[in-house]
mmCIF file of C-alpha atoms in Angstrom:
data_model
loop_
_atom_site.group_PDB
_atom_site.id
_atom_site.type_symbol
_atom_site.label_atom_id
_atom_site.label_comp_id
_atom_site.label_asym_id
_atom_site.label_seq_id
_atom_site.Cartn_x
_atom_site.Cartn_y
_atom_site.Cartn_z
ATOM 1 C CA MET D 777 -73.302 -29.146 102.294
ATOM 2 C CA ASP D 778 -72.198 -25.647 101.460
ATOM 3 C CA THR D 779 -69.481 -25.759 104.089
ATOM 4 C CA PHE D 780 -68.126 -29.026 102.657
ATOM 5 C CA ILE D 781 -67.895 -27.503 99.146
ATOM 6 C CA TRP D 782 -66.015 -24.461 100.389
ATOM 7 C CA ILE D 783 -63.464 -26.565 102.245
ATOM 8 C CA THR D 784 -62.670 -28.735 99.232
ATOM 9 C CA LEU D 785 -62.297 -25.781 96.857
ATOM 10 C CA PRO D 786 -58.741 -24.759 95.859
ATOM 11 C CA PHE D 787 -57.076 -22.490 98.400
ATOM 12 C CA LEU D 788 -56.997 -19.713 95.828
ATOM 13 C CA LEU D 789 -60.810 -19.456 95.908
ATOM 14 C CA ILE D 790 -61.484 -19.802 99.642
ATOM 15 C CA PRO D 791 -60.999 -16.118 100.638
ATOM 16 C CA VAL D 792 -63.016 -14.861 97.668
ATOM 17 C CA PHE D 793 -66.107 -16.992 98.338
ATOM 18 C CA GLN D 794 -65.947 -16.442 102.074
ATOM 19 C CA PHE D 795 -66.109 -12.664 101.635
ATOM 20 C CA THR D 796 -68.815 -12.982 99.001
ATOM 21 C CA ALA D 797 -71.004 -15.137 101.246
ATOM 22 C CA VAL D 798 -70.602 -12.976 104.359
ATOM 23 C CA THR D 799 -70.574 -9.418 103.002
ATOM 24 C CA GLY D 800 -71.797 -9.715 99.434
ATOM 25 C CA LEU D 801 -68.475 -8.361 98.115
ATOM 26 C CA ASN D 802 -66.352 -9.601 95.241
ATOM 27 C CA LEU D 803 -62.828 -9.277 96.672
ATOM 28 C CA LEU D 804 -59.678 -9.965 94.681
ATOM 29 C CA TYR D 805 -56.041 -9.832 95.820
ATOM 30 C CA ILE D 806 -53.353 -8.556 93.483
ATOM 31 C CA THR D 807 -49.612 -8.098 94.093
ATOM 32 C CA VAL D 808 -47.530 -6.190 91.551
ATOM 33 C CA ARG D 809 -43.972 -4.890 91.272
ATOM 34 C CA ASP D 810 -43.423 -1.136 91.566
ATOM 35 C CA GLY D 811 -42.869 0.588 88.226
ATOM 36 C CA GLY D 812 -45.125 -1.871 86.440
ATOM 37 C CA GLU D 813 -48.691 -1.681 85.152
ATOM 38 C CA VAL D 814 -51.750 -3.321 86.638
ATOM 39 C CA THR D 815 -55.363 -3.776 85.533
ATOM 40 C CA LEU D 816 -58.040 -4.006 88.226
ATOM 41 C CA SER D 817 -61.159 -5.743 86.937
ATOM 42 C CA CYS D 818 -64.669 -4.646 87.866
ATOM 43 C CA GLU D 819 -67.091 -7.504 88.411
ATOM 44 C CA GLY D 820 -70.783 -7.160 87.569
ATOM 45 C CA VAL D 821 -70.430 -4.298 85.086
ATOM 46 C CA THR D 822 -73.845 -3.299 83.758
ATOM 47 C CA THR D 823 -74.437 -3.410 80.015
ATOM 48 C CA ASP D 824 -75.198 -0.629 77.567
ATOM 49 C CA GLN D 825 -72.676 1.801 79.040
ATOM 50 C CA ASP D 826 -71.271 4.725 77.082
ATOM 51 C CA GLU D 827 -67.573 4.966 77.998
ATOM 52 C CA CYS D 828 -68.276 3.532 81.467
ATOM 53 C CA ASP D 829 -70.721 6.346 82.308
ATOM 54 C CA ARG D 830 -72.347 4.123 84.952
ATOM 55 C CA THR D 831 -69.088 3.079 86.671
ATOM 56 C CA THR D 832 -67.316 4.680 89.628
ATOM 57 C CA TRP D 833 -63.957 3.669 91.170
ATOM 58 C CA LEU D 834 -63.070 4.541 94.790
ATOM 59 C CA PHE D 835 -59.663 4.233 96.491
ATOM 60 C CA ASN D 836 -58.825 3.705 100.185
ATOM 61 C CA PRO D 837 -55.071 3.981 100.885
ATOM 62 C CA SER D 838 -55.562 2.634 104.437
ATOM 63 C CA GLU D 839 -58.273 1.383 106.735
ATOM 64 C CA ASN D 840 -58.385 4.658 108.674
ATOM 65 C CA THR D 841 -58.705 7.092 105.765
ATOM 66 C CA ALA D 842 -61.660 8.253 103.721
ATOM 67 C CA ALA D 843 -62.122 6.967 100.178
ATOM 68 C CA VAL D 844 -60.993 9.065 97.218
ATOM 69 C CA GLU D 845 -63.054 9.032 94.029
ATOM 70 C CA LEU D 846 -60.697 8.079 91.184
ATOM 71 C CA ILE D 847 -63.304 7.559 88.448
ATOM 72 C CA ASN D 848 -66.710 9.229 88.573
ATOM 73 C CA LEU D 849 -69.129 7.795 86.007
ATOM 74 C CA GLY D 850 -66.322 7.144 83.537
ATOM 75 C CA LYS D 851 -64.433 10.432 84.114
ATOM 76 C CA ILE D 852 -61.264 11.094 86.124
ATOM 77 C CA GLY D 853 -62.177 12.381 89.605
ATOM 78 C CA ARG D 854 -61.465 15.962 90.632
ATOM 79 C CA LYS D 855 -59.356 15.087 93.683
ATOM 80 C CA VAL D 856 -57.043 12.616 91.996
ATOM 81 C CA GLY D 857 -54.216 15.140 91.508
ATOM 82 C CA SER D 858 -50.980 14.124 89.757
ATOM 83 C CA LYS D 859 -52.099 10.502 89.760
ATOM 84 C CA SER D 860 -54.564 11.268 86.964
ATOM 85 C CA ASP D 861 -51.877 10.857 84.274
ATOM 86 C CA ARG D 862 -51.441 7.223 85.298
ATOM 87 C CA LEU D 863 -55.110 6.250 85.391
ATOM 88 C CA SER D 864 -57.461 5.060 82.664
ATOM 89 C CA VAL D 865 -60.399 2.699 82.168
ATOM 90 C CA THR D 866 -60.778 -0.060 79.608
ATOM 91 C CA ALA D 867 -63.787 -0.845 77.433
ATOM 92 C CA THR D 868 -64.990 -3.228 80.164
ATOM 93 C CA CYS D 869 -64.556 -0.489 82.814
ATOM 94 C CA SER D 870 -61.512 -2.092 84.438
ATOM 95 C CA LEU D 871 -59.142 0.388 86.100
ATOM 96 C CA VAL D 872 -55.615 0.603 84.653
ATOM 97 C CA ILE D 873 -52.745 2.026 86.757
ATOM 98 C CA LYS D 874 -49.421 2.742 85.050
ATOM 99 C CA LYS D 875 -46.018 3.122 86.727
ATOM 100 C CA VAL D 876 -47.253 1.689 89.995
ATOM 101 C CA THR D 877 -45.731 3.054 93.248
ATOM 102 C CA VAL D 878 -46.188 2.239 96.937
ATOM 103 C CA GLU D 879 -48.633 5.152 97.074
ATOM 104 C CA ASP D 880 -51.022 3.028 95.001
ATOM 105 C CA VAL D 881 -51.288 0.400 97.732
ATOM 106 C CA GLY D 882 -54.832 0.160 99.058
ATOM 107 C CA LEU D 883 -58.379 -1.043 98.552
ATOM 108 C CA TYR D 884 -60.079 -0.246 95.232
ATOM 109 C CA THR D 885 -63.888 -0.374 95.000
ATOM 110 C CA CYS D 886 -65.889 -0.459 91.773
ATOM 111 C CA ARG D 887 -69.585 0.465 91.829
ATOM 112 C CA GLN D 888 -72.332 0.515 89.215
ATOM 113 C CA PHE D 889 -75.016 3.231 89.084
ATOM 114 C CA ILE D 890 -78.224 3.743 87.129
ATOM 115 C CA SER D 891 -80.096 7.032 87.572
ATOM 116 C CA GLY D 892 -78.041 7.777 90.679
ATOM 117 C CA LYS D 893 -78.809 4.451 92.409
ATOM 118 C CA GLN D 894 -76.182 1.767 92.995
ATOM 119 C CA GLN D 895 -76.777 -1.478 91.153
ATOM 120 C CA GLY D 896 -75.527 -4.712 92.700
ATOM 121 C CA PRO D 897 -72.754 -5.252 95.282
ATOM 122 C CA ASP D 898 -69.340 -3.605 95.324
ATOM 123 C CA SER D 899 -66.463 -5.180 93.419
ATOM 124 C CA GLN D 900 -63.175 -4.711 95.320
ATOM 125 C CA VAL D 901 -59.489 -5.248 94.658
ATOM 126 C CA ASP D 902 -56.850 -5.303 97.405
ATOM 127 C CA LEU D 903 -53.595 -4.102 95.807
ATOM 128 C CA SER D 904 -50.140 -4.786 97.290
ATOM 129 C CA VAL D 905 -46.849 -3.525 95.827
ATOM 130 C CA VAL D 906 -43.413 -5.179 95.868
ATOM 131 C CA THR D 907 -40.317 -2.975 96.036
ATOM 132 C CA MET D 908 -36.690 -4.049 95.674
ATOM 133 C CA THR D 909 -33.697 -1.947 96.700
ATOM 134 C CA GLU D 910 -29.932 -2.318 96.497
ATOM 135 C CA HIS D 911 -27.079 -1.045 98.664
ATOM 136 C CA GLU D 912 -23.410 -1.693 97.929
ATOM 137 C CA ASP D 913 -20.368 -1.520 100.180
ATOM 138 C CA ALA D 914 -16.762 -2.250 99.373
ATOM 139 C CA ASP D 915 -17.030 -5.967 100.098
ATOM 140 C CA LYS D 916 -20.703 -6.829 99.825
ATOM 141 C CA ARG D 917 -23.969 -6.195 97.990
ATOM 142 C CA GLU D 918 -27.196 -5.883 99.994
ATOM 143 C CA LEU D 919 -30.595 -6.559 98.397
ATOM 144 C CA THR D 920 -33.937 -5.976 100.097
ATOM 145 C CA CYS D 921 -37.327 -7.240 98.899
ATOM 146 C CA SER D 922 -40.408 -5.922 100.691
ATOM 147 C CA VAL D 923 -44.186 -5.865 100.240
ATOM 148 C CA SER D 924 -46.406 -2.893 101.099
ATOM 149 C CA THR D 925 -49.972 -3.937 101.872
ATOM 150 C CA TYR D 926 -53.392 -2.563 102.744
ATOM 151 C CA GLY D 927 -53.904 -3.310 106.427
ATOM 152 C CA GLN D 928 -52.033 -6.111 108.122
ATOM 153 C CA CYS D 929 -49.288 -7.956 106.232
ATOM 154 C CA ARG D 930 -50.516 -11.183 104.683
ATOM 155 C CA HIS D 931 -47.397 -12.140 102.686
ATOM 156 C CA THR D 932 -44.291 -14.209 103.209
ATOM 157 C CA VAL D 933 -41.071 -12.969 101.584
ATOM 158 C CA LYS D 934 -37.876 -14.979 101.052
ATOM 159 C CA TRP D 935 -34.902 -15.227 98.693
ATOM 160 C CA VAL D 936 -34.440 -18.320 96.530
ATOM 161 C CA ASN D 937 -31.616 -19.601 94.347
ATOM 162 C CA GLN D 938 -32.386 -21.951 91.443
ATOM 163 C CA GLY D 939 -35.809 -22.719 92.914
ATOM 164 C CA ARG D 940 -34.464 -23.527 96.391
ATOM 165 C CA ASP D 941 -34.483 -21.464 99.552
ATOM 166 C CA VAL D 942 -31.213 -19.661 100.082
ATOM 167 C CA ASN D 943 -29.196 -21.584 102.658
ATOM 168 C CA GLN D 944 -28.815 -19.726 105.937
ATOM 169 C CA HIS D 945 -25.447 -21.432 106.471
ATOM 170 C CA ASN D 946 -23.975 -20.262 103.174
ATOM 171 C CA LYS D 947 -20.811 -18.332 104.090
ATOM 172 C CA ASP D 948 -21.145 -16.156 100.962
ATOM 173 C CA LEU D 949 -24.347 -14.485 102.152
ATOM 174 C CA ILE D 950 -26.258 -13.271 105.188
ATOM 175 C CA ILE D 951 -30.079 -13.350 105.376
ATOM 176 C CA SER D 952 -32.316 -11.149 107.477
ATOM 177 C CA GLU D 953 -36.097 -11.636 107.382
ATOM 178 C CA SER D 954 -38.927 -9.664 108.974
ATOM 179 C CA THR D 955 -42.655 -9.125 108.405
ATOM 180 C CA CYS D 956 -43.241 -8.650 104.671
ATOM 181 C CA SER D 957 -39.527 -8.095 104.030
ATOM 182 C CA ALA D 958 -36.302 -10.031 103.424
ATOM 183 C CA THR D 959 -32.734 -8.770 103.071
ATOM 184 C CA VAL D 960 -29.714 -10.674 101.807
ATOM 185 C CA SER D 961 -26.060 -9.580 101.898
ATOM 186 C CA LEU D 962 -23.975 -11.122 99.121
ATOM 187 C CA PHE D 963 -20.190 -11.431 99.312
ATOM 188 C CA THR D 964 -19.879 -13.197 95.948
ATOM 189 C CA SER D 965 -21.801 -12.940 92.688
ATOM 190 C CA GLN D 966 -24.984 -15.027 92.882
ATOM 191 C CA PHE D 967 -28.275 -15.098 90.987
ATOM 192 C CA ILE D 968 -31.112 -15.002 93.518
ATOM 193 C CA ILE D 969 -34.834 -14.256 93.188
ATOM 194 C CA CYS D 970 -37.373 -12.810 95.609
ATOM 195 C CA ASN D 971 -40.220 -15.214 96.363
ATOM 196 C CA VAL D 972 -43.472 -13.546 97.481
ATOM 197 C CA THR D 973 -46.475 -15.593 98.608
ATOM 198 C CA ASP D 974 -49.911 -14.084 99.265
ATOM 199 C CA LEU D 975 -51.375 -16.082 102.159
ATOM 200 C CA ASN D 976 -54.927 -15.003 101.334
ATOM 201 C CA SER D 977 -54.915 -16.069 97.689
ATOM 202 C CA GLY D 978 -52.158 -18.684 97.853
ATOM 203 C CA LYS D 979 -50.505 -17.128 94.803
ATOM 204 C CA VAL D 980 -46.698 -17.361 94.577
ATOM 205 C CA GLN D 981 -44.782 -14.777 92.552
ATOM 206 C CA LEU D 982 -41.064 -14.560 91.702
ATOM 207 C CA PHE D 983 -39.347 -11.219 91.179
ATOM 208 C CA ASN D 984 -35.893 -10.754 89.632
ATOM 209 C CA PHE D 985 -33.855 -7.889 90.968
ATOM 210 C CA ASN D 986 -33.885 -4.988 88.533
ATOM 211 C CA PRO D 987 -32.770 -1.453 89.544
ATOM 212 C CA SER D 988 -35.688 0.990 89.531
ATOM 213 C CA ASN D 989 -33.531 3.556 87.730
ATOM 214 C CA PRO D 990 -31.171 1.784 85.275
ATOM 215 C CA SER D 991 -29.823 5.156 84.092
ATOM 216 C CA LYS D 992 -28.068 5.475 87.475
ATOM 217 C CA PRO D 993 -25.860 2.388 87.904
ATOM 218 C CA SER D 994 -24.201 1.903 91.255
ATOM 219 C CA GLY D 995 -21.272 0.155 92.876
ATOM 220 C CA TRP D 996 -18.912 -1.821 90.700
ATOM 221 C CA TRP D 997 -20.823 -0.810 87.548
ATOM 222 C CA TRP D 998 -19.420 2.696 88.018
ATOM 223 C CA SER D 999 -15.886 1.261 88.095
ATOM 224 C CA ILE D 1000 -16.437 -0.543 84.802
ATOM 225 C CA ILE D 1001 -17.945 2.526 83.122
ATOM 226 C CA VAL D 1002 -15.107 4.806 84.288
ATOM 227 C CA ALA D 1003 -12.440 2.302 83.187
ATOM 228 C CA VAL D 1004 -13.979 1.959 79.711
ATOM 229 C CA ALA D 1005 -14.254 5.743 79.354
ATOM 230 C CA LEU D 1006 -10.592 6.226 80.293
ATOM 231 C CA LEU D 1007 -9.510 3.493 77.883
ATOM 232 C CA LEU D 1008 -11.426 5.076 75.016
ATOM 233 C CA THR D 1009 -9.895 8.473 75.824
ATOM 234 C CA VAL D 1010 -6.361 7.054 75.742
ATOM 235 C CA VAL D 1011 -7.001 5.290 72.420
ATOM 236 C CA VAL D 1012 -8.361 8.482 70.843
ATOM 237 C CA LEU D 1013 -5.351 10.524 72.038
ATOM 238 C CA ILE D 1014 -2.868 7.959 70.720
ATOM 239 C CA ARG D 1015 -4.549 7.835 67.309
ATOM 240 C CA TRP D 1016 -4.654 11.644 67.156
ATOM 241 C CA LYS D 1017 -0.928 11.939 67.936
ATOM 242 C CA MET D 1018 -0.030 9.262 65.372
ATOM 243 C CA THR D 1019 -2.118 10.991 62.706
ATOM 244 C CA LYS D 1020 -0.527 14.352 63.489
ATOM 245 C CA ALA D 1021 3.010 12.888 63.356
ATOM 246 C CA ASN D 1022 2.384 11.190 60.006
ATOM 247 C CA LYS D 1023 0.985 14.410 58.560
ATOM 248 C CA THR D 1024 4.061 16.415 59.687
ATOM 249 C CA GLN D 1025 6.449 13.879 58.163
ATOM 250 C CA THR D 1026 4.543 13.857 54.878
ATOM 251 C CA ASP D 1027 4.629 17.658 54.663
ATOM 252 C CA ASN D 1028 8.431 17.666 55.166
ATOM 253 C CA ASN D 1029 8.997 15.152 52.363
ATOM 254 C CA ILE D 1030 7.065 17.124 49.756
ATOM 255 C CA VAL D 1031 9.408 18.886 47.244
ATOM 256 C CA ASP D 1032 8.219 21.974 45.488
ATOM 257 C CA PRO D 1033 8.851 21.481 41.777
ATOM 258 C CA GLU D 1034 9.998 25.098 41.589
ATOM 259 C CA ASP D 1035 12.649 24.703 44.303
ATOM 260 C CA GLY D 1036 16.258 25.098 43.075
ATOM 261 C CA VAL D 1037 15.256 26.326 39.598
ATOM 262 C CA SER D 1038 16.474 29.695 38.261
ATOM 263 C CA TYR D 1039 15.133 31.307 35.144
ATOM 264 C CA ALA D 1040 16.636 33.957 32.803
ATOM 265 C CA SER D 1041 15.354 35.383 29.521
ATOM 266 C CA ILE D 1042 17.761 36.616 26.855
ATOM 267 C CA SER D 1043 16.651 38.600 23.879
ATOM 268 C CA PHE D 1044 18.758 38.746 20.761
ATOM 269 C CA PRO D 1045 18.044 39.970 17.292
ATOM 270 C CA ASN D 1046 17.541 37.460 14.613
ATOM 271 C CA VAL D 1047 18.242 39.558 11.613
ATOM 272 C CA THR D 1048 17.793 37.637 8.488
ATOM 273 C CA SER D 1049 17.002 40.570 6.226
ATOM 274 C CA SER D 1050 16.947 44.287 6.126
ATOM 275 C CA GLU D 1051 13.182 44.150 6.506
ATOM 276 C CA ASP D 1052 13.470 42.406 9.906
ATOM 277 C CA LEU D 1053 15.971 44.944 11.105
ATOM 278 C CA ILE D 1054 13.767 47.828 10.055
ATOM 279 C CA ARG D 1055 10.659 46.293 11.792
ATOM 280 C CA GLY D 1056 12.654 45.488 14.944
ATOM 281 C CA ARG D 1057 11.997 41.782 14.953
ATOM 282 C CA GLU D 1058 13.973 39.763 17.481
ATOM 283 C CA ASN D 1059 13.883 36.287 19.021
ATOM 284 C CA VAL D 1060 13.625 35.631 22.769
ATOM 285 C CA ALA D 1061 15.100 32.492 24.470
ATOM 286 C CA THR D 1062 14.580 31.436 28.085
ATOM 287 C CA TYR D 1063 17.225 29.481 29.978
ATOM 288 C CA SER D 1064 16.954 27.740 33.349
ATOM 289 C CA THR D 1065 19.474 26.449 35.859
ATOM 290 C CA VAL D 1066 18.511 23.415 37.960
ATOM 291 C CA ASN D 1067 20.162 22.766 41.329
ATOM 292 C CA VAL D 1068 20.540 19.036 41.863
ATOM 293 C CA SER D 1069 19.885 17.852 45.433
ATOM 294 C CA SER D 1070 22.572 16.006 47.337
ATOM 295 C CA SER D 1071 20.666 12.742 47.199
ATOM 296 C CA PHE D 1072 20.506 12.766 43.410
ATOM 297 C CA ALA D 1073 24.115 13.885 43.266
ATOM 298 C CA GLY D 1074 25.138 10.871 45.302
ATOM 299 C CA ILE D 1075 23.309 8.557 42.983
ATOM 300 C CA SER D 1076 24.958 10.050 39.890
ATOM 301 C CA ASN D 1077 28.435 9.819 41.444
ATOM 302 C CA ASN D 1078 27.990 6.160 42.170
#
């Protein structure tokens, strides 16, 4: 009866319950894009914990390496290194990893302890990471989508366009597929998406291409940026020269109100009585001569 129930369960649940029945483990499969953030849940967390002081997280990067203690009773482990800045635990003791890289690929194990003794079975998460790269030549654009996994590859990877598999016979592209990886060479502009399927969980995920470092555009984007920069430089230079020319012309047209004007002061006595003559009183008059410019002279002659 148990076997019949397992077979009729959704494909997503088959691997989980099989591992639980055989080994007593709670095993989850998660696939995430590099550069993103992922939360790994811990099943069977004991209650009445103070900042996860009864929880420990272990990490195995591969099947042939020893486990590294990431979280020791709620605290960051001593041998975590630079990875410590990207790790944290939630209120429910789930493990959070920020800015995921391929170095985070592996098996994560969560354990519960009380007075130094483990409580219940391990809770494990198998983490895979998707990476997407771009390479551009003069006549084509090459995109690669690949999945890094713990142990043997269990994913299928392919490129799709508008929900359909990219046609192998399309003359505008070339497809190359291998284990956990797919590469497409585009000769024209097309919108394609990487389709990743986890064969263990049955989960299908779609990933749009997005450069890992948008501050460093490549290929034809550089041509556009350089062209715009040159255009802006030319516009600024033209406006500066026009402004300078207008200023020079304005300065030349300004007439000093004092130009062409001569002044002379003449003093003469204004003797109206003997008293003024004795006191030396005299009147002073100032005369000016104005030189008329040729333009005004022409107007007056006409």
